[in-house]
Amino acid sequence: MINRMRYVTACSLPLFLISAFTVCAPALASSVQTASPKLEQLTPLPLHDGLNSFKGPEDPFSVFQTWRDNGNAWGYHLYLLTNTVEGKTSVISVEARPGSSDTSLQDHLSDAPHTGEDALTTIQFARGLLDGKPSVLLFEAIRDPGEHPVPSPGPTVIYVYNLTTSDGTPGWTPSYFHFVKKIPVPGTFCSSDTALKAATGLPLSADAGPPPSPDGCLH
């Protein structure tokens, strides 16, 4: 490929995240192109249940958010991303995470808020400048407490994606979120929401309660 929620104010990324940010383009004829863009003016996009419509860098796009009730603490949100291509509503897919056993494009996303205070997976969208270019970014924060109970402290990794346009390769959607960077967040956290906020400055998601401490843990 050539290219591959709430009230907000513009905010700057922490220095460690800015310096760690790199973009890796998928291999073309056995070569990999890399760059180190500057990320700034990061502003989250507010989401609510139902249809959320936004202006993208090139064309409008939408995020449909819905809740899948599970009757217990394991309910979750589903996110379907779309735009309009040649008069048709088209799915915006998401590139597979590096190292994933399933390398196919994802047609939808889901989070894992658990009780809201000990989230395992957090999804956030933001608008910002990526190397000076207006961009729409997807942040997926995944926390892993291992074999310990869900509220236990665990490492969090943030996967960052940039909304871009396909070059028409069969099997790829016209627009998709291209993987940009895997960012291990220093330290351990009891909520992926808290870890994402600590690393990027993005606000807590709608399901998150006020964190009891900077790492989201009860001490």
Coordinates of C-alpha atoms in Angstrom, one line a residue:
M1 CA 0.0 0.0 0.0
I2 CA 1.3 3.5 -0.8
N3 CA -0.6 5.3 2.0
R4 CA -1.7 3.3 4.0
M5 CA -15.3 11.5 23.5
R6 CA -16.5 14.3 25.5
Y7 CA -15.7 17.9 25.7
V8 CA -12.1 18.5 24.7
T9 CA -9.5 21.1 24.2
A10 CA -6.3 20.7 22.2
C11 CA -3.4 19.3 24.2
S12 CA 0.2 18.3 23.6
L13 CA 1.5 14.8 23.9
P14 CA 4.0 13.9 26.7
L15 CA 7.6 14.2 25.5
F16 CA 8.2 10.4 25.8
L17 CA 5.3 9.7 23.4
I18 CA 6.4 12.3 20.9
S19 CA 9.9 11.0 20.8
A20 CA 8.8 7.4 20.6
F21 CA 6.4 8.0 17.7
T22 CA 7.5 6.5 14.4
V23 CA 5.5 5.5 11.3
C24 CA 6.2 2.1 9.7
A25 CA 4.7 1.6 6.2
P26 CA 4.0 -2.0 5.1
A27 CA 6.6 -3.7 3.0
L28 CA 6.8 -2.9 -0.7
A29 CA 9.0 -5.2 -2.8
S30 CA 10.9 -6.4 0.3
S31 CA 11.6 -2.9 1.5
V32 CA 10.1 -1.0 4.5
Q33 CA 9.9 2.7 4.6
T34 CA 10.1 4.4 8.0
A35 CA 9.7 8.0 9.2
S36 CA 9.6 9.9 12.5
P37 CA 6.7 12.3 12.2
K38 CA 5.8 14.9 14.8
L39 CA 2.5 14.5 16.5
E40 CA 0.8 17.6 17.9
Q41 CA -2.5 19.3 18.6
L42 CA -4.1 16.0 19.7
T43 CA -7.8 16.6 20.2
P44 CA -10.1 13.7 21.1
L45 CA -13.3 13.1 19.1
P46 CA -16.4 12.8 21.3
L47 CA -18.5 9.6 20.9
H48 CA -22.0 8.7 22.0
D49 CA -24.1 5.7 21.4
G50 CA -25.5 5.7 17.9
L51 CA -24.1 7.5 14.8
N52 CA -21.2 10.0 15.3
S53 CA -20.2 12.0 12.2
F54 CA -17.0 13.8 11.7
K55 CA -15.0 15.7 9.1
G56 CA -11.9 13.8 8.1
P57 CA -8.7 15.1 6.5
E58 CA -10.2 14.5 3.1
D59 CA -13.8 13.3 3.4
P60 CA -16.5 12.9 6.2
F61 CA -16.6 9.6 8.1
S62 CA -18.8 8.1 10.8
V63 CA -18.4 5.9 13.9
F64 CA -21.4 3.9 14.9
Q65 CA -21.1 3.0 18.6
T66 CA -23.4 0.5 20.2
W67 CA -23.5 -1.4 23.5
R68 CA -23.5 -5.2 23.7
D69 CA -25.1 -6.0 27.1
N70 CA -23.8 -9.2 28.6
G71 CA -25.9 -9.3 31.8
N72 CA -22.6 -9.1 33.8
A73 CA -19.4 -7.2 33.9
W74 CA -18.3 -8.3 30.5
G75 CA -20.5 -6.1 28.3
Y76 CA -18.7 -4.0 25.7
H77 CA -19.0 -1.4 23.0
L78 CA -18.9 -2.2 19.3
Y79 CA -17.6 0.4 16.8
L80 CA -18.5 0.3 13.1
L81 CA -16.5 2.9 11.0
T82 CA -17.9 4.0 7.7
N83 CA -17.6 6.7 4.9
T84 CA -19.2 7.2 1.6
V85 CA -17.5 6.0 -1.6
E86 CA -19.1 6.5 -5.0
G87 CA -22.5 7.0 -3.3
K88 CA -22.3 3.8 -1.2
T89 CA -21.8 3.5 2.6
S90 CA -18.4 1.8 2.9
V91 CA -16.8 0.1 5.8
I92 CA -13.5 1.6 7.1
S93 CA -11.4 -1.3 8.2
V94 CA -8.6 -1.4 10.7
E95 CA -5.2 -3.0 10.0
A96 CA -4.2 -6.0 12.1
R97 CA -2.0 -5.4 15.1
P98 CA 1.6 -6.5 14.5
G99 CA 2.2 -10.1 15.6
S100 CA -1.5 -10.9 15.3
S101 CA -2.3 -14.5 14.3
D102 CA -5.1 -13.1 12.1
T103 CA -3.6 -10.6 9.7
S104 CA -6.9 -9.8 7.9
L105 CA -8.5 -6.4 8.2
Q106 CA -10.9 -5.8 11.1
D107 CA -14.3 -4.8 10.0
H108 CA -15.3 -3.5 13.4
L109 CA -13.7 -2.8 16.8
S110 CA -14.7 -3.6 20.4
D111 CA -13.5 -2.4 23.8
A112 CA -13.5 -4.2 27.2
P113 CA -14.5 -1.7 29.9
H114 CA -15.3 -4.4 32.5
T115 CA -16.7 -2.5 35.5
G116 CA -15.5 0.8 34.1
E117 CA -12.9 1.2 36.8
D118 CA -10.6 -1.6 35.6
A119 CA -10.9 -1.5 31.9
L120 CA -8.9 -4.0 29.8
T121 CA -9.3 -2.4 26.4
T122 CA -10.0 1.2 25.6
I123 CA -10.8 2.7 22.2
Q124 CA -10.4 6.4 21.5
F125 CA -10.4 8.5 18.3
A126 CA -8.6 11.8 18.0
R127 CA -7.8 14.5 15.5
G128 CA -4.3 15.9 15.3
L129 CA -1.3 16.9 13.1
L130 CA 0.9 14.0 12.1
D131 CA 4.1 15.4 10.6
G132 CA 2.2 18.7 10.1
K133 CA -0.6 17.0 8.2
P134 CA -4.2 17.0 9.6
S135 CA -5.0 13.4 10.5
V136 CA -7.6 11.2 12.2
L137 CA -6.1 8.8 14.7
L138 CA -7.3 5.7 16.4
F139 CA -5.9 4.7 19.8
E140 CA -6.4 1.2 21.1
A141 CA -5.0 0.7 24.7
I142 CA -4.8 -3.0 25.9
R143 CA -4.0 -3.8 29.5
D144 CA -2.9 -7.3 30.5
P145 CA -3.1 -8.3 34.2
G146 CA -2.0 -11.8 33.2
E147 CA -3.3 -14.6 35.4
H148 CA -4.2 -12.2 38.2
P149 CA -7.7 -10.8 38.8
V150 CA -8.9 -8.1 36.4
P151 CA -8.4 -5.2 38.8
S152 CA -4.8 -6.1 39.4
P153 CA -2.0 -3.9 38.0
G154 CA -0.7 -4.9 34.6
P155 CA 1.3 -3.5 31.7
T156 CA -0.6 -1.6 28.9
V157 CA 0.3 -1.3 25.3
I158 CA -1.2 1.4 23.0
Y159 CA -1.6 0.7 19.3
V160 CA -2.0 3.8 17.2
Y161 CA -3.5 4.0 13.7
N162 CA -3.9 6.7 11.1
L163 CA -6.9 7.0 8.8
T164 CA -5.7 6.7 5.2
T165 CA -6.7 5.7 1.7
S166 CA -6.0 2.3 0.0
D167 CA -4.4 2.1 -3.4
G168 CA -7.1 -0.3 -4.6
T169 CA -5.4 -3.6 -3.7
P170 CA -8.1 -6.4 -3.8
G171 CA -9.3 -7.3 -0.3
W172 CA -8.6 -3.8 1.1
T173 CA -11.4 -1.3 1.9
P174 CA -11.1 2.1 0.1
S175 CA -10.3 3.8 3.4
Y176 CA -8.7 2.1 6.5
F177 CA -6.8 2.8 9.7
H178 CA -3.1 2.1 9.0
F179 CA -1.0 0.8 12.0
V180 CA 1.4 3.5 13.0
K181 CA 3.1 2.6 16.3
K182 CA 3.1 0.2 19.2
I183 CA 3.8 2.1 22.4
P184 CA 4.4 0.2 25.7
V185 CA 3.3 2.5 28.5
P186 CA 5.9 2.7 31.3
G187 CA 4.8 1.2 34.6
T188 CA 1.6 -0.8 35.4
F189 CA -2.0 0.3 35.6
C190 CA -5.3 -1.0 36.9
S191 CA -7.3 0.5 34.0
S192 CA -6.5 0.9 30.3
D193 CA -8.4 4.2 30.4
T194 CA -6.0 5.6 33.0
A195 CA -2.9 4.3 31.1
L196 CA -4.1 5.9 27.9
K197 CA -4.7 9.2 29.6
A198 CA -1.3 9.1 31.3
A199 CA 0.5 8.4 28.0
T200 CA -1.4 10.7 25.6
G201 CA -3.5 13.2 27.6
L202 CA -6.7 12.0 26.1
P203 CA -9.6 12.2 28.6
L204 CA -11.1 9.1 30.3
S205 CA -13.8 7.3 28.3
A206 CA -17.5 7.7 29.2
D207 CA -17.5 4.4 31.2
A208 CA -14.5 5.2 33.4
G209 CA -15.0 6.5 36.9
P210 CA -12.6 9.0 38.6
P211 CA -9.4 7.1 39.1
P212 CA -8.4 6.6 42.7
S213 CA -4.7 7.2 41.9
P214 CA -2.5 8.1 38.9
D215 CA -2.2 4.4 37.9
G216 CA -5.9 3.8 38.6
C217 CA -5.2 1.4 41.5
L218 CA -6.4 1.4 45.1
H219 CA -3.3 1.7 47.3

